[in-house]
Short mmCIF file of C-alpha atoms in Angstrom, two decimals:
data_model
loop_
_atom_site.label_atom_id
_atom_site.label_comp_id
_atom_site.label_asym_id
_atom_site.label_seq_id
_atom_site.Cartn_x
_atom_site.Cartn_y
_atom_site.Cartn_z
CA UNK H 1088 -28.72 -33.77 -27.99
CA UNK H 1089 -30.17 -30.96 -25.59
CA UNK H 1090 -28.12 -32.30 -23.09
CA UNK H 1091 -24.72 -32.85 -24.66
CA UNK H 1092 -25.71 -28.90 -26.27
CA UNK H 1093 -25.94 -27.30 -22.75
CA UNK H 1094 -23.05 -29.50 -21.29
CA UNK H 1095 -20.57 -27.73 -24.59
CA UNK H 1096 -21.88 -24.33 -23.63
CA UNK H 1097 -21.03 -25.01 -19.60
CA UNK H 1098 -17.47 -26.16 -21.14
CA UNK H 1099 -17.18 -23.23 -23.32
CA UNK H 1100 -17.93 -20.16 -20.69
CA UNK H 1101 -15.20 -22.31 -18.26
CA UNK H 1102 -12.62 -22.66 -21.22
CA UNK H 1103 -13.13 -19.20 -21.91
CA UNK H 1104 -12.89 -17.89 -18.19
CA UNK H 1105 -9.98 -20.21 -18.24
CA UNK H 1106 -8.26 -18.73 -21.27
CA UNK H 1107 -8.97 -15.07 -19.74
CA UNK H 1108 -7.60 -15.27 -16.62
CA UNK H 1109 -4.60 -17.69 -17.29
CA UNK H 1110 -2.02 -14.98 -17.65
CA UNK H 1111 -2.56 -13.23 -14.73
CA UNK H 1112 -2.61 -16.23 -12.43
CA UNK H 1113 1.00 -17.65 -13.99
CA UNK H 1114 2.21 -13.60 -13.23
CA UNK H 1115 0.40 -13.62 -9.66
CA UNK H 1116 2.16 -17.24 -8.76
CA UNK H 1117 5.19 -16.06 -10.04
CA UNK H 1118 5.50 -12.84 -7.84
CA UNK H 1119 4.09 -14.67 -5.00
CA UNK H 1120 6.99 -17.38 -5.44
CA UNK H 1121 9.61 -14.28 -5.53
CA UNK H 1122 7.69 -13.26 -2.04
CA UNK H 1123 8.11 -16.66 -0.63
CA UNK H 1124 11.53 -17.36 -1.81
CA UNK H 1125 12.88 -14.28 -0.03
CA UNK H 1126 10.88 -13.87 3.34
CA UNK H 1127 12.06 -17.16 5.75
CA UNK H 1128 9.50 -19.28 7.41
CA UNK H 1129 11.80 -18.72 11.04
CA UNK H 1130 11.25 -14.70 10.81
CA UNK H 1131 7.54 -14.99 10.42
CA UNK H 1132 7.07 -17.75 13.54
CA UNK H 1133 9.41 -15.19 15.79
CA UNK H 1134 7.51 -12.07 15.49
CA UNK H 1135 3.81 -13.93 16.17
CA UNK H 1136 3.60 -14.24 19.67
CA UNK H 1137 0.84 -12.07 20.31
CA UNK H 1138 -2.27 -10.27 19.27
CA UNK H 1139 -0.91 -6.88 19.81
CA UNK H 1140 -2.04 -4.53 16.79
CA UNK H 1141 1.39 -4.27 15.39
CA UNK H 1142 1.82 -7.89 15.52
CA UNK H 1143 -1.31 -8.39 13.57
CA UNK H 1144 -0.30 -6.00 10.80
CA UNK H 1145 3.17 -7.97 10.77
CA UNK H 1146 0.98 -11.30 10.81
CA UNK H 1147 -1.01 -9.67 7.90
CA UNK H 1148 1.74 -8.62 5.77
CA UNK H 1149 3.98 -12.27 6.25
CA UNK H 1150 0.23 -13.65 4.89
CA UNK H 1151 -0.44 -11.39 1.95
CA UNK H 1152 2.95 -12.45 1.10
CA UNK H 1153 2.49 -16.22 1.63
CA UNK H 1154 0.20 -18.98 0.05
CA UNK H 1155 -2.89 -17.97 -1.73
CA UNK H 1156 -4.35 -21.58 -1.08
CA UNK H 1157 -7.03 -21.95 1.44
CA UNK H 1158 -5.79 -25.73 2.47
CA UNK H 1159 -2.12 -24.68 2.58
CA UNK H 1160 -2.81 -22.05 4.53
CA UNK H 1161 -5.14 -23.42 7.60
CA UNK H 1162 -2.15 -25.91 7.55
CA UNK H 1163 0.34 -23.57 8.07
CA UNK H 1164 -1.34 -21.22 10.41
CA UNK H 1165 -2.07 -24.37 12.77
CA UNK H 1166 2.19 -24.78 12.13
CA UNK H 1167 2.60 -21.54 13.44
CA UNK H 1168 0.40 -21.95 16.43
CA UNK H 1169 2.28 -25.11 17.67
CA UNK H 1170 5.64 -23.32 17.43
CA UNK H 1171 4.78 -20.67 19.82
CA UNK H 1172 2.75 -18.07 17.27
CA UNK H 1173 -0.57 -16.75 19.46
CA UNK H 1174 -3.92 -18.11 17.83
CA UNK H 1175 -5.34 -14.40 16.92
CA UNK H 1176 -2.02 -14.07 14.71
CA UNK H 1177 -1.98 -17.39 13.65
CA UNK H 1178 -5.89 -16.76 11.71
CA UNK H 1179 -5.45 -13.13 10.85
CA UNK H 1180 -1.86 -15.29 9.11
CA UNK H 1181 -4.85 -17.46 7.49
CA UNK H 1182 -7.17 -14.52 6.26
CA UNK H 1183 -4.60 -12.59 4.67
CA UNK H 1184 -2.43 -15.88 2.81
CA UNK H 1185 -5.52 -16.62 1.22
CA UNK H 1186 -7.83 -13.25 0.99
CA UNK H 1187 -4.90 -10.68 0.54
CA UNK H 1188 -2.89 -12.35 -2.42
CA UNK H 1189 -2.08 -10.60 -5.27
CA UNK H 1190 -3.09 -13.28 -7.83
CA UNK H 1191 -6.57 -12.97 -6.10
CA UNK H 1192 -6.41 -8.94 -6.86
CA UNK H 1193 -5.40 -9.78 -10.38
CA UNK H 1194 -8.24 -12.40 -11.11
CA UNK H 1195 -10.96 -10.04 -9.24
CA UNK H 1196 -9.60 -7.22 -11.49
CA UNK H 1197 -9.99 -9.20 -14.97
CA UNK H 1198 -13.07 -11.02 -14.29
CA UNK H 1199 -15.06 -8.53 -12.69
CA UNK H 1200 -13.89 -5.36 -11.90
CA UNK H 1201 -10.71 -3.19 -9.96
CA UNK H 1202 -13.05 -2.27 -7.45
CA UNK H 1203 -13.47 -5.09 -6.31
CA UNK H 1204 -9.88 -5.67 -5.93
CA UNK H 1205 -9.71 -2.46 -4.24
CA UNK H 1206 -13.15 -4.05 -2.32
CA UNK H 1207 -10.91 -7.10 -1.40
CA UNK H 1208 -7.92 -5.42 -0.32
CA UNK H 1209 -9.82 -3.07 1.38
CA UNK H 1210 -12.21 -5.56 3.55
CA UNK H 1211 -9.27 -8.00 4.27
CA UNK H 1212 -7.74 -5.61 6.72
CA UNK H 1213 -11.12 -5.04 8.22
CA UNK H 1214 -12.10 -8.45 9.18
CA UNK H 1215 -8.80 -9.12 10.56
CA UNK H 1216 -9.53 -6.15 13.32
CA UNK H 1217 -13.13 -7.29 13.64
CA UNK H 1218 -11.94 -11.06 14.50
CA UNK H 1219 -9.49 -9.61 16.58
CA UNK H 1220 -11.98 -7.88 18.69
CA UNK H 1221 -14.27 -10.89 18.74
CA UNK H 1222 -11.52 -13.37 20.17
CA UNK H 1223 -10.85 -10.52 22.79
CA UNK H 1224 -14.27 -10.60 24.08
CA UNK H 1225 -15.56 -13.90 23.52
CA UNK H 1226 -12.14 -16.47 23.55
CA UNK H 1227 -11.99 -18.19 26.56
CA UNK H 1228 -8.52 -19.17 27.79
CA UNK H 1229 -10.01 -22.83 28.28
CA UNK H 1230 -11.16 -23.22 24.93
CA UNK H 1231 -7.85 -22.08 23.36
CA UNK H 1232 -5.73 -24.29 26.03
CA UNK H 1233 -7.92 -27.29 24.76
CA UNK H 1234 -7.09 -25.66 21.09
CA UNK H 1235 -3.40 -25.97 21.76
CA UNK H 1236 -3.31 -29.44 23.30
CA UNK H 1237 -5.28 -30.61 20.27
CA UNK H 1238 -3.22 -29.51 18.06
CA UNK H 1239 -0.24 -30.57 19.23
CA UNK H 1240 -1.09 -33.92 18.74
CA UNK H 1241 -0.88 -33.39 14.59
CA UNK H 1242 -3.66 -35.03 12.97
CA UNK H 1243 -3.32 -34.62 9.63
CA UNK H 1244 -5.55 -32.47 7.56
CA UNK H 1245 -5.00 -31.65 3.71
CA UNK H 1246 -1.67 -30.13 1.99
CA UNK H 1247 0.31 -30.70 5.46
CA UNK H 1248 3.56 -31.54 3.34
CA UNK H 1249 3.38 -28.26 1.17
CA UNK H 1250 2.98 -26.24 4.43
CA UNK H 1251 5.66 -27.92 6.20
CA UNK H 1252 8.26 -26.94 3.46
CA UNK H 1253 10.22 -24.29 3.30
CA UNK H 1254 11.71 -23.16 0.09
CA UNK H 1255 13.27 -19.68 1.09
CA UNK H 1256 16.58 -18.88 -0.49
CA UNK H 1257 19.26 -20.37 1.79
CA UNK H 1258 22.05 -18.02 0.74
CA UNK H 1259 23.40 -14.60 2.99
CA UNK H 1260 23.49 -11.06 1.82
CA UNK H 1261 20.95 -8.70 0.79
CA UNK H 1262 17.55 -9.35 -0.58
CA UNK H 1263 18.55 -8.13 -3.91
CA UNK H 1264 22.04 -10.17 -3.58
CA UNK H 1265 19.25 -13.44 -2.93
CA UNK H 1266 17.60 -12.62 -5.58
CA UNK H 1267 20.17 -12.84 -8.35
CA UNK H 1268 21.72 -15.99 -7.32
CA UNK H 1269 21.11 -19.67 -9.25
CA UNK H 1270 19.49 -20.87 -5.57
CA UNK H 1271 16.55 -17.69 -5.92
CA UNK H 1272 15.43 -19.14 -9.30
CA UNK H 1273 15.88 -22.58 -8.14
CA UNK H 1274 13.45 -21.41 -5.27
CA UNK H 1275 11.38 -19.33 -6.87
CA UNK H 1276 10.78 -22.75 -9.76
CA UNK H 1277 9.71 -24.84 -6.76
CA UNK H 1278 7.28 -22.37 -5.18
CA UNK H 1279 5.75 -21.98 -8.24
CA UNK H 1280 5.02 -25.07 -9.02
CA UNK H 1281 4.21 -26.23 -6.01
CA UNK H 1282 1.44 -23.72 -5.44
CA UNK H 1283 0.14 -24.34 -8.69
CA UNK H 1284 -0.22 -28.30 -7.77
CA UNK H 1285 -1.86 -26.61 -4.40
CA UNK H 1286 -4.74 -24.88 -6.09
CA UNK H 1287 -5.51 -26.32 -9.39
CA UNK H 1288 -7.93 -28.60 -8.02
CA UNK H 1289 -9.75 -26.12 -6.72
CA UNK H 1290 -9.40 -23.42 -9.72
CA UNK H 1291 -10.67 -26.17 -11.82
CA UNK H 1292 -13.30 -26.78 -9.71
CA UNK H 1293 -14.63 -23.30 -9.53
CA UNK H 1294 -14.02 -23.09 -13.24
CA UNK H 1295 -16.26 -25.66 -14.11
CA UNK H 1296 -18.94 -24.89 -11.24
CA UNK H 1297 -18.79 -21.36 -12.75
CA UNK H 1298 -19.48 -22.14 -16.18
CA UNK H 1299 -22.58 -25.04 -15.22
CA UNK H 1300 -24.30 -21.83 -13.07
CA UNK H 1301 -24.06 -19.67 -15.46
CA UNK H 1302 -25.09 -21.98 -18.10
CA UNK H 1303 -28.26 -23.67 -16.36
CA UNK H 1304 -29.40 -21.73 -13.50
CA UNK H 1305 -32.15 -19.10 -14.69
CA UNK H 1306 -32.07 -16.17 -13.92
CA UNK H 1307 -35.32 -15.91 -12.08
CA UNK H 1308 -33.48 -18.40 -9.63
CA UNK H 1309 -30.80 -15.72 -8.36
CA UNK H 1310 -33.31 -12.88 -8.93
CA UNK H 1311 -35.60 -14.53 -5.78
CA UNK H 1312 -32.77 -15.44 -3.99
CA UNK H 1313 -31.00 -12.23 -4.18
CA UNK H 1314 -34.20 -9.99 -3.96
CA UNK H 1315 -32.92 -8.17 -7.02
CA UNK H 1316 -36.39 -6.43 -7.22
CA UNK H 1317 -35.86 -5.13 -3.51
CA UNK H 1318 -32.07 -2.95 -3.99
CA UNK H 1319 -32.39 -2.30 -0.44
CA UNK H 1320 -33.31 -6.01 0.70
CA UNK H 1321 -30.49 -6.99 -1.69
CA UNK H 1322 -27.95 -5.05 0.02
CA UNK H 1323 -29.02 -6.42 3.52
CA UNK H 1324 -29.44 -9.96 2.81
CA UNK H 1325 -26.18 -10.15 0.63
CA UNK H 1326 -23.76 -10.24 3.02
CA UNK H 1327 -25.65 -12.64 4.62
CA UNK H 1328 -26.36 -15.33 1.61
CA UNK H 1329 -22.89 -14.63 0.06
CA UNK H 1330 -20.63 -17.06 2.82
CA UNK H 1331 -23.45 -19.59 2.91
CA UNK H 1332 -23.21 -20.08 -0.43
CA UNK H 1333 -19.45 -20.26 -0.50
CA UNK H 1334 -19.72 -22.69 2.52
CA UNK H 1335 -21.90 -25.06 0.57
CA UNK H 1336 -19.83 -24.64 -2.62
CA UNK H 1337 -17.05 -26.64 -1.76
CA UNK H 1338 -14.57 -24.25 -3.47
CA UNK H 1339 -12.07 -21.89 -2.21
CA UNK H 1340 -9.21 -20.03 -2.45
CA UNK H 1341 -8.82 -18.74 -5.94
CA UNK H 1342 -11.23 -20.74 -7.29
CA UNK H 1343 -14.21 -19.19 -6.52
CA UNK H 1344 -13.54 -15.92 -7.97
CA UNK H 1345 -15.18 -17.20 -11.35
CA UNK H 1346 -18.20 -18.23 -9.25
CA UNK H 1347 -18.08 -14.67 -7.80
CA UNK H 1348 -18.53 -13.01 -10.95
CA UNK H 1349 -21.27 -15.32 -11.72
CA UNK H 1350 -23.22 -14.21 -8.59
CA UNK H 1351 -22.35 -10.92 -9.41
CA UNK H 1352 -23.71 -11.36 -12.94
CA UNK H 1353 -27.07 -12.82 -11.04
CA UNK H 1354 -27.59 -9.52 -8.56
CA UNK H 1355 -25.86 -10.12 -5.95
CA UNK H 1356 -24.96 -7.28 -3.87
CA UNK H 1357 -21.22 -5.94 -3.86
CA UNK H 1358 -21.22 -6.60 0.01
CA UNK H 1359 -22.54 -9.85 -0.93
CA UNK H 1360 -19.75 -10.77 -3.27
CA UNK H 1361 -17.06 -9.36 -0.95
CA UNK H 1362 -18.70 -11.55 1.96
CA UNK H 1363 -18.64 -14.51 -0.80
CA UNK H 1364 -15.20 -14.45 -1.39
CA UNK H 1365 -14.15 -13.99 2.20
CA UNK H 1366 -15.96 -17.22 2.85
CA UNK H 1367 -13.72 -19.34 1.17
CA UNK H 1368 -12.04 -20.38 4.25
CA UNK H 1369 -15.44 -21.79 6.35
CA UNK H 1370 -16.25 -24.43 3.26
CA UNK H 1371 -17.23 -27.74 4.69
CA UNK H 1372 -13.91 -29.40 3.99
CA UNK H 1373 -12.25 -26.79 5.89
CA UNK H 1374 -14.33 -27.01 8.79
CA UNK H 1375 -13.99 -30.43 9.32
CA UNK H 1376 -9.76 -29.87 9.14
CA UNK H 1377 -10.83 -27.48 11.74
CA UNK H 1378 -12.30 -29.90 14.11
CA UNK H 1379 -9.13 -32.04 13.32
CA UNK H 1380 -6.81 -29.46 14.28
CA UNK H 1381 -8.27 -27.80 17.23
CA UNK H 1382 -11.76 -29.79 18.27
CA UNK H 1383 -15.03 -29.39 17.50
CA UNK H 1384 -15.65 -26.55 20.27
CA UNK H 1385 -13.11 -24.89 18.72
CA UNK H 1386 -14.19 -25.33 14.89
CA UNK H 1387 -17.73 -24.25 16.05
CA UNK H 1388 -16.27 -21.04 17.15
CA UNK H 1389 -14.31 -20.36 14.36
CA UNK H 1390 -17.18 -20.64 12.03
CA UNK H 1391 -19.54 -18.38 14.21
CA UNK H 1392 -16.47 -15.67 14.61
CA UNK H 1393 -15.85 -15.97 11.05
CA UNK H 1394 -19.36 -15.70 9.47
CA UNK H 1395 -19.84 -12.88 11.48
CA UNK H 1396 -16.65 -11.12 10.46
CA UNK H 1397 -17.39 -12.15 7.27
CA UNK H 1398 -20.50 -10.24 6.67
CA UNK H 1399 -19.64 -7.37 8.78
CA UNK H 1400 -16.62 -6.63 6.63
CA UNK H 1401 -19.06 -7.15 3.50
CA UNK H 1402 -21.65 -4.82 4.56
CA UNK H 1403 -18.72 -2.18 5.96
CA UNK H 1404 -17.19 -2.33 2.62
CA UNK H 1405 -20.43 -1.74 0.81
CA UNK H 1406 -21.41 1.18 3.19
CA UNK H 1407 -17.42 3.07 2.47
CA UNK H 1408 -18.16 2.39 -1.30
CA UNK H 1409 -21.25 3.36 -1.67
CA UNK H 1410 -20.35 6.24 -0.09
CA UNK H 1411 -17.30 7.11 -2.40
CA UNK H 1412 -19.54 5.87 -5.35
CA UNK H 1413 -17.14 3.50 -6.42
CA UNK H 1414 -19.69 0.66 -6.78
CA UNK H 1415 -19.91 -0.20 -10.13
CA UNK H 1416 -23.13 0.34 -11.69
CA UNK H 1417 -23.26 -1.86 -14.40
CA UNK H 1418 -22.80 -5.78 -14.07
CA UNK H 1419 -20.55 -6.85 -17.05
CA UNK H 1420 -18.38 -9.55 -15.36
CA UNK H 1421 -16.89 -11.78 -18.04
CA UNK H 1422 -18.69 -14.73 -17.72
CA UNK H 1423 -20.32 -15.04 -20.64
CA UNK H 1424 -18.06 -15.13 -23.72
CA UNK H 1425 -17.50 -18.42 -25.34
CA UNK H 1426 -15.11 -17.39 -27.84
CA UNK H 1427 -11.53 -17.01 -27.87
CA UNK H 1428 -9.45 -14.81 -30.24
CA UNK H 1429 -6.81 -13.17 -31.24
CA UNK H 1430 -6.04 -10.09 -29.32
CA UNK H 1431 -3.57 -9.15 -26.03
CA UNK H 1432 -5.07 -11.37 -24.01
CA UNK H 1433 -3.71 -14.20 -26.24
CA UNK H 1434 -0.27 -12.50 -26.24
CA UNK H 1435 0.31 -12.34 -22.46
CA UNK H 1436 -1.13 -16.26 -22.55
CA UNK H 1437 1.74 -17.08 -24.85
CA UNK H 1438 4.05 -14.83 -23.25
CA UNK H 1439 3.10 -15.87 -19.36
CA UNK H 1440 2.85 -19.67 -20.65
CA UNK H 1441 7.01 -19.29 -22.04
CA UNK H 1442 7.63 -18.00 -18.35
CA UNK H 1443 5.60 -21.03 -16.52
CA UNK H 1444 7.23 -23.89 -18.73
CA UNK H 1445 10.44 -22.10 -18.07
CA UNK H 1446 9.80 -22.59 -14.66
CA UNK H 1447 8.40 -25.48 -15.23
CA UNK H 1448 11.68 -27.10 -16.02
CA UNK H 1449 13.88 -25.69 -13.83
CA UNK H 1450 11.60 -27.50 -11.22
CA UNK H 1451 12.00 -30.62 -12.92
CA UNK H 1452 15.79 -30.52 -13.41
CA UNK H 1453 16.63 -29.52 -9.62
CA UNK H 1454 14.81 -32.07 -8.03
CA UNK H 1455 11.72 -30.87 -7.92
CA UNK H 1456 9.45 -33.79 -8.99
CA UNK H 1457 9.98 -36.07 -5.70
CA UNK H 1458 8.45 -32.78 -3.96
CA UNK H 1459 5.06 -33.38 -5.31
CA UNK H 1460 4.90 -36.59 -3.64
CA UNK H 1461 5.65 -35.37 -0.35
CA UNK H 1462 2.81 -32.25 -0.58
CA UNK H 1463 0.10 -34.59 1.61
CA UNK H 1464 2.86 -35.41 3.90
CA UNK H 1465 2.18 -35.99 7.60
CA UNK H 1466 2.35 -32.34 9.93
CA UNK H 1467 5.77 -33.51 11.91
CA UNK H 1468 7.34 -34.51 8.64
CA UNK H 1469 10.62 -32.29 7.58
CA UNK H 1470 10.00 -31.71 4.32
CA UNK H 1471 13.09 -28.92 4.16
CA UNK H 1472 13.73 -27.77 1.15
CA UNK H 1473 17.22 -25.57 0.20
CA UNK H 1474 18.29 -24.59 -3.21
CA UNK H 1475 22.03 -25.55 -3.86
CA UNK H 1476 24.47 -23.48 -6.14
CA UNK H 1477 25.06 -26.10 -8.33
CA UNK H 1478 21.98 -27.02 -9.51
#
């Protein structure tokens, strides 16, 4: 009976995580999906061919706009490198499609806090420069030719299919002319969906991996491990522990935001947790996509470049907001509540929920459903997609 007992309370902190942050992911897919209907896949690949700083703000800007899911996105930016995109681009592409989202800056705002949206949003853009800097100094142009020729070959790795697609509205005219036609919703319906079928695994994943930590693990556990007792040991170490715990997690993308407030819950620092969500693209699954993609010299470098960038940006961000004071001082993420009821929260479920079966169905009636066969597709496969007016 103990067991079955502390299984139902795991359940019930994931349901009610679940039920708190459902409306805001249905709104954040949903403006994504306008993003990606109206920005075309050919415009992003022609203005990538370099690391100059402006083209890394582009290549940050056509990410923040693009996928928020990790596997998608290490897919696509390896698409973009083949096609003639330079590799800096392609990754800072990678950082910001899955770090710079604004369904990640919604969840981090309702779970644990707007600064660490602001934290997010903030550190994205800084360990973008950093990892620019460190493939200056430290990329050979042998490793990256043996990059290249590796990935030209196109060994599949996970959600190739949904990466190869491309769902922008087909019509002419202006943006807001795009947007009003039958094709934009028709687009927008199949984006959406198709990014939901992208992530859930993972959301559901971190949900429930959320819920069992904060459940079972004691807190004496996370106090050793994040030297809660020591605030300035904390604040050095965090940075530190906070990818190598995402890296053995298994989760990513949005996923482990839950997880995130449970650490943050636990002690660690706000570097830490800024580090931790970074992290979500140096998971174990990832890396060994990596070592499909580009070779194992190549994923070995990644990680080292990318841990590093990682917790530099984590303790950078802690050090600017500490120094504006906006780090919070209390530790109330909403974890903990097993209860759901009645209040606006429940309304903007119902309300988002009418939106996302709306969608829902409009995917379904426009061909939508042999799409979700084709997500795993092989790298090379066309897997075009263009919305017709008379659907």
């Amino acid at each position: 009976m103990r067991g079955l007992h502390a299984l139902g309370h795991a359940l019930a902190i994931s349901g009610s995580m679940t039920w708190e942050i459902l409306w805001a992911l249905i709104l954040g897919f949903a403006l994504s999906a306008v993003v990606q209907a109206a920005v075309r896949r050919s415009t992003i690949i022609r203005r990538l061919g370099d690391d100059r700083p402006k083209t890394l703000a582009i290549a940050t800007g056509f990410g923040a706009a693009s996928s928020s899911c990790s596997y998608a996105a290490v897919a696509l930016a390896r698409s973009l490198f083949r096609q003639g995109a330079s590799f800096t681009s392609a990754m800072a592409f990678e950082i910001a499609s899955t770090n710079l989202v604004v369904e990640l800056g919604i969840i981090l705002a309702l779970l644990i806090g707007w600064q660490f949206t602001l934290a997010e949003f903030t550190g994205g853009p800084v360990m973008i420069i950093l990892l620019a800097l460190l493939f200056r100094l430290f990329l050979r142009q042998r490793l990256l030719d043996a990059a290249r020729t590796q990935a030209g070959q196109g060994l599949a790795g996970s959600m190739e299919g949904h990466a190869a697609m491309d769902m922008t509205i087909a019509s002419d005219g202006s943006l807001w002319h795009r947007l009003r036609t039958r094709q934009a919703f028709t687009s927008v319906s199949h984006i959406f969906v198709m990014e939901w079928a992208a992530v859930i695994r993972d959301i559901a994943i971190g949900l429930l991996i959320a819920g069992a930590v904060a459940a079972w693990v004691p807190d004496s556990f996370w106090g050793h491990l994040f030297l809660t007792g020591h605030p300035l040991a904390s604040e050095l170490t965090g940075p530190l522990i906070g990818p190598v715990v995402s890296l053995l997690s298994f989760v990513c993308s949005i996923g482990n935001v839950p997880l995130a407030a449970v650490l943050w819950n636990a002690g660690i620092s706000f570097g830490g947790v800024v580090a931790f969500i970074f992290a979500d693209l140096i998971i174990v699954p990832i890396l060994v996509i990596y070592r499909k993609y580009y070779g194992t010299k190549m994923m070995l470098f990644i990680l080292a470049t990318f841990y590093v960038t990682m917790a530099a940006a984590g303790y950078l961000t802690e050090l600017i907001f500490g120094g504006l004071g906006l780090i919070p001082a209390g530790r109330h993420a909403k974890v903990l509540q097993a209860s759901i009821q009645w209040n606006y929260t429940t309304v903007l479920n119902i309300i988002f929920l009418i939106l996302a079966a709306t969608l829902c169905y409009r995917f379904a009636r426009t061909g939508g459903i042999p799409m979700l066969k084709m997500m795993g597709g092989a790298p090379d496969a066309e897997h075009e997609h263009h919305a017709h007016a008379g659907h």
